[in-house]
mmCIF file of C-alpha atoms in Angstrom:
data_model
loop_
_atom_site.group_PDB
_atom_site.id
_atom_site.type_symbol
_atom_site.label_atom_id
_atom_site.label_comp_id
_atom_site.label_asym_id
_atom_site.label_seq_id
_atom_site.Cartn_x
_atom_site.Cartn_y
_atom_site.Cartn_z
ATOM 1 C CA MET D 14 -132.437 22.431 6.403
ATOM 2 C CA LYS D 15 -130.757 25.760 6.957
ATOM 3 C CA GLN D 16 -132.717 28.033 9.214
ATOM 4 C CA ILE D 17 -133.048 31.740 9.843
ATOM 5 C CA ALA D 18 -133.300 33.109 13.363
ATOM 6 C CA ILE D 19 -135.155 36.393 13.605
ATOM 7 C CA VAL D 20 -134.001 37.986 16.819
ATOM 8 C CA ILE D 21 -136.132 40.650 18.480
ATOM 9 C CA CYS D 22 -134.831 42.326 21.576
ATOM 10 C CA ASN D 23 -137.583 43.466 23.870
ATOM 11 C CA TYR D 24 -137.589 45.498 27.049
ATOM 12 C CA ASN D 25 -141.028 46.254 28.512
ATOM 13 C CA TYR D 26 -142.531 46.630 25.088
ATOM 14 C CA GLU D 27 -145.089 43.886 24.912
ATOM 15 C CA ARG D 28 -147.716 45.903 23.038
ATOM 16 C CA PHE D 29 -146.586 45.318 19.487
ATOM 17 C CA LEU D 30 -144.624 42.185 20.058
ATOM 18 C CA ALA D 31 -147.274 39.727 18.918
ATOM 19 C CA GLU D 32 -147.709 41.707 15.704
ATOM 20 C CA ALA D 33 -143.985 41.738 15.018
ATOM 21 C CA ILE D 34 -143.720 38.017 15.659
ATOM 22 C CA ASP D 35 -146.721 37.239 13.470
ATOM 23 C CA SER D 36 -145.385 39.184 10.536
ATOM 24 C CA ALA D 37 -142.010 37.508 10.949
ATOM 25 C CA LEU D 38 -143.547 34.065 11.011
ATOM 26 C CA VAL D 39 -145.668 34.410 7.880
ATOM 27 C CA GLN D 40 -142.613 34.689 5.675
ATOM 28 C CA ASP D 41 -142.076 32.759 2.517
ATOM 29 C CA TYR D 42 -138.856 31.319 3.815
ATOM 30 C CA PRO D 43 -139.858 28.069 5.507
ATOM 31 C CA GLY D 44 -137.071 27.685 8.058
ATOM 32 C CA THR D 45 -137.827 30.848 9.990
ATOM 33 C CA ARG D 46 -137.867 30.938 13.751
ATOM 34 C CA VAL D 47 -138.419 33.968 15.940
ATOM 35 C CA ILE D 48 -136.340 34.409 19.050
ATOM 36 C CA VAL D 49 -137.357 37.106 21.474
ATOM 37 C CA ILE D 50 -134.773 38.293 23.945
ATOM 38 C CA ASP D 51 -136.627 39.401 27.006
ATOM 39 C CA ASP D 52 -134.151 41.914 28.348
ATOM 40 C CA GLY D 53 -135.221 41.796 31.961
ATOM 41 C CA SER D 54 -138.736 43.076 31.287
ATOM 42 C CA THR D 55 -141.123 43.519 34.171
ATOM 43 C CA ASP D 56 -144.215 43.260 31.983
ATOM 44 C CA SER D 57 -145.442 40.016 30.450
ATOM 45 C CA THR D 58 -143.201 40.177 27.386
ATOM 46 C CA ALA D 59 -142.186 36.538 27.762
ATOM 47 C CA ALA D 60 -145.757 35.239 27.945
ATOM 48 C CA HIS D 61 -146.855 37.333 24.961
ATOM 49 C CA ALA D 62 -143.907 36.174 22.910
ATOM 50 C CA ARG D 63 -144.454 32.513 23.738
ATOM 51 C CA GLY D 64 -148.132 32.859 22.972
ATOM 52 C CA ALA D 65 -147.272 34.248 19.556
ATOM 53 C CA GLY D 66 -145.026 31.305 18.822
ATOM 54 C CA ALA D 67 -141.574 32.663 19.544
ATOM 55 C CA LYS D 68 -138.725 31.163 21.506
ATOM 56 C CA VAL D 69 -137.944 33.332 24.503
ATOM 57 C CA LEU D 70 -134.514 33.923 25.946
ATOM 58 C CA GLY D 71 -135.179 35.530 29.297
ATOM 59 C CA LEU D 72 -132.343 37.559 30.753
ATOM 60 C CA PRO D 73 -132.494 37.910 34.534
ATOM 61 C CA PHE D 74 -131.832 41.653 34.393
ATOM 62 C CA ASN D 75 -131.663 44.453 31.854
ATOM 63 C CA LEU D 76 -128.498 44.443 29.769
ATOM 64 C CA GLY D 77 -129.431 46.961 27.077
ATOM 65 C CA VAL D 78 -129.845 46.176 23.383
ATOM 66 C CA GLY D 79 -126.178 45.408 22.729
ATOM 67 C CA GLY D 80 -125.903 43.217 25.774
ATOM 68 C CA ALA D 81 -129.086 41.369 24.984
ATOM 69 C CA MET D 82 -128.284 40.832 21.313
ATOM 70 C CA ARG D 83 -125.138 38.887 22.077
ATOM 71 C CA ALA D 84 -127.289 36.322 23.856
ATOM 72 C CA GLY D 85 -129.303 36.079 20.642
ATOM 73 C CA TYR D 86 -126.221 35.476 18.513
ATOM 74 C CA LEU D 87 -124.944 32.969 21.033
ATOM 75 C CA TYR D 88 -128.237 31.117 20.809
ATOM 76 C CA ALA D 89 -128.136 31.201 17.006
ATOM 77 C CA ARG D 90 -124.600 29.822 17.035
ATOM 78 C CA GLU D 91 -125.235 27.065 19.530
ATOM 79 C CA ARG D 92 -128.405 25.898 17.818
ATOM 80 C CA GLY D 93 -126.757 25.925 14.421
ATOM 81 C CA TYR D 94 -128.718 28.622 12.641
ATOM 82 C CA ALA D 95 -127.315 29.614 9.272
ATOM 83 C CA TRP D 96 -128.536 33.208 9.449
ATOM 84 C CA ALA D 97 -129.609 35.633 12.126
ATOM 85 C CA VAL D 98 -131.689 38.740 11.526
ATOM 86 C CA GLN D 99 -131.807 41.434 14.139
ATOM 87 C CA ILE D 100 -134.959 43.571 14.163
ATOM 88 C CA ASP D 101 -136.319 46.268 16.474
ATOM 89 C CA ALA D 102 -139.275 45.591 18.712
ATOM 90 C CA ASP D 103 -141.189 48.753 17.820
ATOM 91 C CA GLY D 104 -142.516 47.343 14.572
ATOM 92 C CA GLN D 105 -140.591 49.707 12.281
ATOM 93 C CA HIS D 106 -138.850 46.933 10.452
ATOM 94 C CA ASP D 107 -140.966 44.984 8.060
ATOM 95 C CA PRO D 108 -139.834 41.367 8.438
ATOM 96 C CA THR D 109 -140.863 40.661 4.842
ATOM 97 C CA ASN D 110 -137.706 42.572 3.951
ATOM 98 C CA VAL D 111 -135.687 39.665 5.264
ATOM 99 C CA LEU D 112 -135.913 38.041 1.850
ATOM 100 C CA THR D 113 -134.534 41.212 0.256
ATOM 101 C CA LEU D 114 -131.607 41.104 2.670
ATOM 102 C CA MET D 115 -131.069 37.420 1.936
ATOM 103 C CA ALA D 116 -130.998 38.089 -1.792
ATOM 104 C CA VAL D 117 -128.428 40.856 -1.367
ATOM 105 C CA MET D 118 -126.318 38.638 0.847
ATOM 106 C CA ARG D 119 -126.335 35.920 -1.811
ATOM 107 C CA ASP D 120 -125.538 38.297 -4.670
ATOM 108 C CA THR D 121 -122.789 40.265 -2.950
ATOM 109 C CA GLU D 122 -121.373 37.386 -0.887
ATOM 110 C CA ALA D 123 -121.604 39.623 2.139
ATOM 111 C CA ASP D 124 -121.355 38.408 5.732
ATOM 112 C CA VAL D 125 -123.519 41.199 7.092
ATOM 113 C CA VAL D 126 -126.308 43.028 5.250
ATOM 114 C CA ILE D 127 -127.794 46.173 6.762
ATOM 115 C CA GLY D 128 -131.368 47.180 6.040
ATOM 116 C CA ALA D 129 -130.755 50.892 5.493
ATOM 117 C CA ARG D 130 -133.348 53.613 5.972
ATOM 118 C CA PHE D 131 -131.648 56.375 4.032
ATOM 119 C CA ALA D 132 -130.894 54.689 0.770
ATOM 120 C CA GLY D 133 -133.471 56.118 -1.575
ATOM 121 C CA VAL D 134 -136.202 53.656 -0.649
ATOM 122 C CA GLY D 135 -138.987 54.715 1.665
ATOM 123 C CA ASP D 136 -139.353 58.145 3.203
ATOM 124 C CA TYR D 137 -137.685 57.883 6.584
ATOM 125 C CA GLN D 138 -136.008 61.161 7.528
ATOM 126 C CA ALA D 139 -133.977 62.544 10.366
ATOM 127 C CA HIS D 140 -133.290 66.233 10.908
ATOM 128 C CA GLY D 141 -130.814 68.661 12.443
ATOM 129 C CA PRO D 142 -127.891 67.524 14.572
ATOM 130 C CA ARG D 143 -129.131 63.938 14.621
ATOM 131 C CA ARG D 144 -129.017 63.849 10.840
ATOM 132 C CA TRP D 145 -125.484 65.320 10.774
ATOM 133 C CA ALA D 146 -124.355 62.798 13.334
ATOM 134 C CA MET D 147 -125.812 59.937 11.332
ATOM 135 C CA ARG D 148 -124.199 61.262 8.138
ATOM 136 C CA LEU D 149 -120.826 61.607 9.781
ATOM 137 C CA LEU D 150 -121.018 58.132 11.286
ATOM 138 C CA ALA D 151 -122.001 56.756 7.898
ATOM 139 C CA VAL D 152 -119.086 58.454 6.128
ATOM 140 C CA ILE D 153 -116.520 57.210 8.637
ATOM 141 C CA LEU D 154 -117.913 53.687 8.753
ATOM 142 C CA SER D 155 -118.050 53.522 4.968
ATOM 143 C CA ARG D 156 -114.291 54.003 4.970
ATOM 144 C CA VAL D 157 -113.773 51.416 7.695
ATOM 145 C CA ALA D 158 -115.968 48.862 5.930
ATOM 146 C CA GLY D 159 -114.655 49.674 2.471
ATOM 147 C CA THR D 160 -118.122 50.072 1.004
ATOM 148 C CA ARG D 161 -120.700 52.835 0.795
ATOM 149 C CA LEU D 162 -122.980 52.778 3.829
ATOM 150 C CA THR D 163 -125.668 55.382 4.392
ATOM 151 C CA ASP D 164 -127.343 54.152 7.555
ATOM 152 C CA VAL D 165 -125.110 52.671 10.210
ATOM 153 C CA THR D 166 -127.471 53.108 13.141
ATOM 154 C CA SER D 167 -130.046 50.806 11.634
ATOM 155 C CA GLY D 168 -131.137 48.070 14.005
ATOM 156 C CA PHE D 169 -132.063 45.829 11.092
ATOM 157 C CA LYS D 170 -129.370 43.504 9.859
ATOM 158 C CA LEU D 171 -128.760 40.038 8.572
ATOM 159 C CA SER D 172 -125.684 38.015 9.567
ATOM 160 C CA ASN D 173 -124.401 34.762 8.162
ATOM 161 C CA GLU D 174 -122.726 31.995 10.142
ATOM 162 C CA ARG D 175 -119.346 33.669 10.121
ATOM 163 C CA ALA D 176 -120.771 36.906 11.462
ATOM 164 C CA ILE D 177 -122.880 35.049 14.023
ATOM 165 C CA ARG D 178 -119.746 33.358 15.302
ATOM 166 C CA LEU D 179 -118.003 36.698 15.758
ATOM 167 C CA PHE D 180 -120.998 38.504 17.263
ATOM 168 C CA SER D 181 -121.687 35.700 19.717
ATOM 169 C CA VAL D 182 -118.370 36.567 21.369
ATOM 170 C CA GLU D 183 -117.875 40.220 20.513
ATOM 171 C CA TYR D 184 -120.988 42.286 20.838
ATOM 172 C CA PRO D 185 -120.490 45.345 22.969
ATOM 173 C CA ALA D 186 -123.060 46.269 25.586
ATOM 174 C CA GLU D 187 -122.025 49.919 25.239
ATOM 175 C CA TYR D 188 -124.089 52.775 23.855
ATOM 176 C CA LEU D 189 -124.616 52.160 20.105
ATOM 177 C CA GLY D 190 -122.794 48.874 20.592
ATOM 178 C CA ASP D 191 -125.531 47.035 18.759
ATOM 179 C CA THR D 192 -125.123 49.188 15.666
ATOM 180 C CA VAL D 193 -122.026 51.334 15.138
ATOM 181 C CA GLU D 194 -119.505 49.494 17.267
ATOM 182 C CA SER D 195 -120.557 46.025 16.172
ATOM 183 C CA LEU D 196 -120.134 47.110 12.541
ATOM 184 C CA VAL D 197 -116.649 48.376 13.315
ATOM 185 C CA ILE D 198 -115.818 45.077 15.029
ATOM 186 C CA GLY D 199 -117.196 43.147 12.073
ATOM 187 C CA ALA D 200 -115.373 45.211 9.471
ATOM 188 C CA ARG D 201 -112.085 45.001 11.333
ATOM 189 C CA ALA D 202 -112.444 41.242 11.724
ATOM 190 C CA GLY D 203 -112.697 41.038 7.957
ATOM 191 C CA LEU D 204 -116.447 40.590 7.526
ATOM 192 C CA ARG D 205 -117.885 41.811 4.244
ATOM 193 C CA ILE D 206 -120.560 44.378 5.007
ATOM 194 C CA ARG D 207 -123.163 45.555 2.495
ATOM 195 C CA GLN D 208 -126.409 47.453 2.736
ATOM 196 C CA VAL D 209 -129.716 47.528 0.946
ATOM 197 C CA GLY D 210 -132.354 50.246 1.093
ATOM 198 C CA ILE D 211 -135.587 49.253 2.761
ATOM 199 C CA ARG D 212 -138.882 50.940 3.403
ATOM 200 C CA MET D 213 -139.661 51.483 7.057
ATOM 201 C CA ARG D 214 -143.111 51.031 8.430
ATOM 202 C CA PRO D 215 -144.449 53.915 10.470
ATOM 203 C CA ARG D 216 -143.598 53.313 14.090
ATOM 204 C CA ALA D 217 -146.204 51.132 15.670
ATOM 205 C CA GLY D 218 -145.335 52.582 19.034
ATOM 206 C CA GLY D 219 -143.000 55.151 20.504
ATOM 207 C CA ARG D 220 -142.144 58.417 18.783
ATOM 208 C CA PRO D 221 -138.881 59.480 17.194
ATOM 209 C CA SER D 222 -137.353 62.259 19.237
ATOM 210 C CA HIS D 223 -136.763 65.667 17.667
ATOM 211 C CA ASN D 224 -135.294 67.266 20.741
ATOM 212 C CA PRO D 225 -132.147 69.171 19.671
ATOM 213 C CA VAL D 226 -130.450 68.682 23.030
ATOM 214 C CA LYS D 227 -130.967 64.943 22.833
ATOM 215 C CA ALA D 228 -129.687 65.024 19.280
ATOM 216 C CA ALA D 229 -126.541 66.848 20.359
ATOM 217 C CA VAL D 230 -125.983 64.335 23.132
ATOM 218 C CA PHE D 231 -126.484 61.607 20.552
ATOM 219 C CA LEU D 232 -123.833 63.239 18.370
ATOM 220 C CA LEU D 233 -121.294 63.410 21.191
ATOM 221 C CA ARG D 234 -121.952 59.946 22.518
ATOM 222 C CA SER D 235 -121.906 58.393 19.070
ATOM 223 C CA MET D 236 -118.584 60.061 18.262
ATOM 224 C CA LEU D 237 -117.130 58.798 21.522
ATOM 225 C CA ALA D 238 -118.460 55.309 20.830
ATOM 226 C CA LEU D 239 -116.989 55.387 17.345
ATOM 227 C CA PHE D 240 -113.639 56.672 18.571
ATOM 228 C CA VAL D 241 -113.421 53.954 21.205
ATOM 229 C CA ALA D 242 -114.485 51.307 18.699
ATOM 230 C CA LEU D 243 -111.867 52.391 16.180
ATOM 231 C CA THR D 244 -109.028 52.498 18.672
ATOM 232 C CA ARG D 245 -109.817 49.165 20.295
ATOM 233 C CA PRO D 246 -107.468 46.294 19.556
ATOM 234 C CA SER D 247 -108.803 44.429 16.549
ATOM 235 C CA ALA D 248 -110.945 41.317 17.013
ATOM 236 C CA THR D 249 -109.441 39.520 14.024
ATOM 237 C CA GLY D 250 -109.371 35.791 14.446
ATOM 238 C CA ARG D 251 -111.117 35.875 17.777
ATOM 239 C CA GLY D 252 -114.471 35.036 16.266
ATOM 240 C CA GLY D 253 -113.723 31.339 16.093
ATOM 241 C CA ARG D 254 -112.890 31.006 19.746
ATOM 242 C CA SER D 255 -115.618 29.498 21.831
ATOM 243 C CA MET L 29 -100.749 64.000 74.493
ATOM 244 C CA THR L 30 -98.786 65.795 71.855
ATOM 245 C CA GLY L 31 -99.851 66.075 68.247
ATOM 246 C CA TYR L 32 -97.049 63.738 67.347
ATOM 247 C CA TRP L 33 -98.359 60.778 69.313
ATOM 248 C CA PHE L 34 -101.886 61.484 68.175
ATOM 249 C CA ALA L 35 -100.725 61.247 64.554
ATOM 250 C CA VAL L 36 -98.798 58.040 65.180
ATOM 251 C CA ALA L 37 -101.781 56.473 66.950
ATOM 252 C CA LEU L 38 -104.069 57.413 64.065
ATOM 253 C CA CYS L 39 -101.669 55.932 61.519
ATOM 254 C CA ILE L 40 -101.343 52.675 63.451
ATOM 255 C CA PHE L 41 -105.114 52.481 63.767
ATOM 256 C CA VAL L 42 -105.514 52.808 59.972
ATOM 257 C CA ALA L 43 -102.913 50.115 59.375
ATOM 258 C CA LEU L 44 -104.552 47.729 61.848
ATOM 259 C CA LEU L 45 -107.980 48.369 60.341
ATOM 260 C CA VAL L 46 -106.795 47.386 56.877
ATOM 261 C CA PHE L 47 -105.061 44.287 58.216
ATOM 262 C CA SER L 48 -108.126 43.192 60.155
ATOM 263 C CA LEU L 49 -110.366 43.661 57.100
ATOM 264 C CA LEU L 50 -107.934 41.559 55.138
ATOM 265 C CA ARG L 51 -107.802 38.871 57.834
ATOM 266 C CA THR L 52 -111.563 38.519 58.030
ATOM 267 C CA GLN L 53 -111.603 38.340 54.217
ATOM 268 C CA ARG L 54 -113.826 41.324 53.828
ATOM 269 C CA ILE L 55 -111.431 42.755 51.243
ATOM 270 C CA ARG L 56 -109.662 40.512 48.805
ATOM 271 C CA GLU L 57 -105.905 40.692 48.678
ATOM 272 C CA LYS L 58 -105.812 42.287 45.222
ATOM 273 C CA TYR L 59 -107.674 45.333 46.541
ATOM 274 C CA ALA L 60 -106.052 45.352 49.963
ATOM 275 C CA ALA L 61 -102.449 45.362 48.728
ATOM 276 C CA ILE L 62 -102.496 49.019 47.824
ATOM 277 C CA TRP L 63 -104.164 49.925 51.154
ATOM 278 C CA VAL L 64 -101.616 47.956 53.145
ATOM 279 C CA VAL L 65 -98.761 49.726 51.386
ATOM 280 C CA LEU L 66 -100.515 53.016 51.997
ATOM 281 C CA ALA L 67 -101.091 52.267 55.673
ATOM 282 C CA LEU L 68 -97.437 51.361 56.186
ATOM 283 C CA ALA L 69 -96.339 54.517 54.409
ATOM 284 C CA VAL L 70 -98.659 56.581 56.603
ATOM 285 C CA VAL L 71 -97.246 54.985 59.760
ATOM 286 C CA LEU L 72 -93.697 55.542 58.554
ATOM 287 C CA LEU L 73 -94.401 59.204 57.796
ATOM 288 C CA GLY L 74 -96.210 59.581 61.114
ATOM 289 C CA VAL L 75 -93.313 58.208 63.125
ATOM 290 C CA PHE L 76 -90.593 59.963 61.125
ATOM 291 C CA PRO L 77 -92.025 63.285 59.874
ATOM 292 C CA ASN L 78 -88.516 64.221 58.717
ATOM 293 C CA LEU L 79 -88.855 61.633 55.960
ATOM 294 C CA ALA L 80 -91.392 63.832 54.204
ATOM 295 C CA ALA L 81 -89.085 66.826 54.451
ATOM 296 C CA ALA L 82 -86.139 64.833 53.113
ATOM 297 C CA ALA L 83 -88.211 63.401 50.264
ATOM 298 C CA SER L 84 -89.551 66.809 49.265
ATOM 299 C CA ARG L 85 -86.040 68.249 49.164
ATOM 300 C CA LEU L 86 -85.041 65.305 46.978
ATOM 301 C CA VAL L 87 -87.729 65.911 44.343
ATOM 302 C CA GLY L 88 -87.650 69.688 44.724
ATOM 303 C CA VAL L 89 -91.022 70.309 46.336
ATOM 304 C CA GLN L 90 -90.881 73.337 48.626
ATOM 305 C CA THR L 91 -93.517 72.417 51.204
ATOM 306 C CA PRO L 92 -93.330 68.785 52.378
ATOM 307 C CA ILE L 93 -97.056 68.544 53.025
ATOM 308 C CA ASN L 94 -97.740 69.301 49.353
ATOM 309 C CA LEU L 95 -95.687 66.291 48.371
ATOM 310 C CA VAL L 96 -97.736 64.168 50.748
ATOM 311 C CA PHE L 97 -100.973 65.554 49.288
ATOM 312 C CA ALA L 98 -99.803 64.997 45.730
ATOM 313 C CA ILE L 99 -98.864 61.390 46.443
ATOM 314 C CA ALA L 100 -102.143 60.838 48.266
ATOM 315 C CA ALA L 101 -104.085 62.161 45.264
ATOM 316 C CA ALA L 102 -102.133 59.903 42.912
ATOM 317 C CA VAL L 103 -102.752 56.847 45.073
ATOM 318 C CA LEU L 104 -106.484 57.567 45.345
ATOM 319 C CA PHE L 105 -106.630 58.009 41.587
ATOM 320 C CA ALA L 106 -104.948 54.643 41.099
ATOM 321 C CA VAL L 107 -107.390 52.980 43.470
ATOM 322 C CA CYS L 108 -110.384 54.456 41.621
ATOM 323 C CA VAL L 109 -109.090 53.308 38.259
ATOM 324 C CA GLN L 110 -108.461 49.843 39.620
ATOM 325 C CA LEU L 111 -111.967 49.646 41.070
ATOM 326 C CA SER L 112 -113.548 50.838 37.808
ATOM 327 C CA SER L 113 -111.702 48.247 35.827
ATOM 328 C CA GLU L 114 -112.517 45.460 38.272
ATOM 329 C CA LEU L 115 -116.162 46.530 38.248
ATOM 330 C CA SER L 116 -116.240 46.446 34.448
ATOM 331 C CA ARG L 117 -114.775 42.970 34.462
ATOM 332 C CA SER L 118 -117.265 41.885 37.023
ATOM 333 C CA GLU L 119 -120.109 43.291 34.901
ATOM 334 C CA GLU L 120 -118.851 41.346 31.917
ATOM 335 C CA HIS L 121 -118.866 38.187 34.020
ATOM 336 C CA GLN L 122 -122.401 38.951 35.132
ATOM 337 C CA ARG L 123 -123.415 39.427 31.532
ATOM 338 C CA LYS L 124 -121.951 36.065 30.551
ATOM 339 C CA LEU L 125 -123.728 34.374 33.436
ATOM 340 C CA ALA L 126 -127.010 36.027 32.492
ATOM 341 C CA GLU L 127 -126.646 34.844 28.893
ATOM 342 C CA ARG L 128 -125.775 31.327 29.952
ATOM 343 C CA MET L 129 -128.668 31.234 32.367
ATOM 344 C CA ALA L 130 -131.125 32.383 29.704
ATOM 345 C CA LEU L 131 -129.837 29.784 27.245
ATOM 346 C CA LEU L 132 -130.066 26.986 29.795
ATOM 347 C CA GLU L 133 -133.528 28.034 30.877
ATOM 348 C CA LEU L 134 -134.747 27.897 27.292
ATOM 349 C CA GLU L 135 -133.099 24.536 26.833
ATOM 350 C CA VAL L 136 -134.824 23.136 29.910
ATOM 351 C CA ARG L 137 -138.142 24.459 28.668
ATOM 352 C CA ASP L 138 -137.587 22.926 25.238
ATOM 353 C CA LEU L 139 -136.635 19.580 26.726
ATOM 354 C CA ARG L 140 -139.666 19.561 28.992
ATOM 355 C CA GLU L 141 -141.957 20.357 26.089
ATOM 356 C CA ALA L 142 -140.347 17.686 23.960
ATOM 357 C CA ASP L 143 -140.887 15.266 26.793
ATOM 358 C CA ARG L 144 -144.561 16.041 27.044
ATOM 359 C CA GLU L 145 -145.190 15.820 23.307
ATOM 360 C CA PRO L 146 -145.351 12.444 21.594
ATOM 361 C CA ARG L 147 -142.204 11.333 19.820
ATOM 362 C CA GLY L 148 -141.783 12.620 16.290
ATOM 363 C CA ALA L 149 -143.001 16.110 17.095
ATOM 364 C CA ARG L 150 -139.579 16.680 18.523
ATOM 365 C CA ASP L 151 -137.863 17.756 15.292
ATOM 366 C CA GLN L 152 -139.721 21.004 15.170
ATOM 367 C CA THR L 153 -138.211 22.333 18.371
ATOM 368 C CA ASP L 154 -135.046 23.579 16.760
ATOM 369 C CA ALA L 155 -132.563 23.482 13.969
ATOM 370 C CA THR L 156 -129.705 21.299 15.085
ATOM 371 C CA ALA L 157 -129.324 20.815 18.752
#
């Protein structure tokens, strides 16, 4: 039977991990397995995750979200998973939305479906420079992907086998590599990208930052990341290489 | 001792240092090449200071020492770029090793568990191995 891998990347964030794993495991889709990437945590992330029934991929040192996620896609590819869902560890993404993403993927024949926060569903908001940056990124990426995207920094996305194959080789460890740059790589390799609006849960832990300086830095770094991603040689056809 | 001989001695010392590092394999050849070339150039310039003057006339630089400084800056820049790129490559290798290690570790764990459990319970470990 075809299985879904729900991949959660975790770095010293054991508090809400069990909850996230539980809610991922109670899904209606029977072939669901949760894989936690322990990104070099020094707390007992691995033990918590195993206790909650997840598979744990323990990295020997911290690679950052992008770096860690590639290990997840590699695992999904090697173990023959048909789909991989990437979700954040802070409990913002409601794993029950996976079925919504699956439905959209089936209907639109997409290779990657993004669970978008700013698409009319839910009440997630960003303000000031951070909001402008996100808008700008969304506009540019919409053009690159040839479809309307409103939230390209979402850490919630579903990939099919084709996308898994590409991401298991090409998943940048750079800043925003797990979101913006990976979408650019996917779009340029010919993956069909679609989005669907989802409701976010209030953050179980951690607080969104409203610091304008941080937001400005985010703007600059995201533009640099996007520029580099767009000018990189295309990854077309490299996805199949192992 | 005149300044001239002091300069020559210094240049020869630098050249020997690089060679000895290379011989004891403390620097790999791909990094040492540029230093060896540099050391030889320094010795050459030290022994024949007129070379710098001739070269600066050739390219139209008024003060010879400025030509030397400019070339030195360019060489150091090249070395830094090379080191950054080698470091990035090395980090990518590290990342691949880390991934592979994590995958293997999980596989070992899965196999051990499957070994401990009675046969038949094995199918639930993973999709298609």
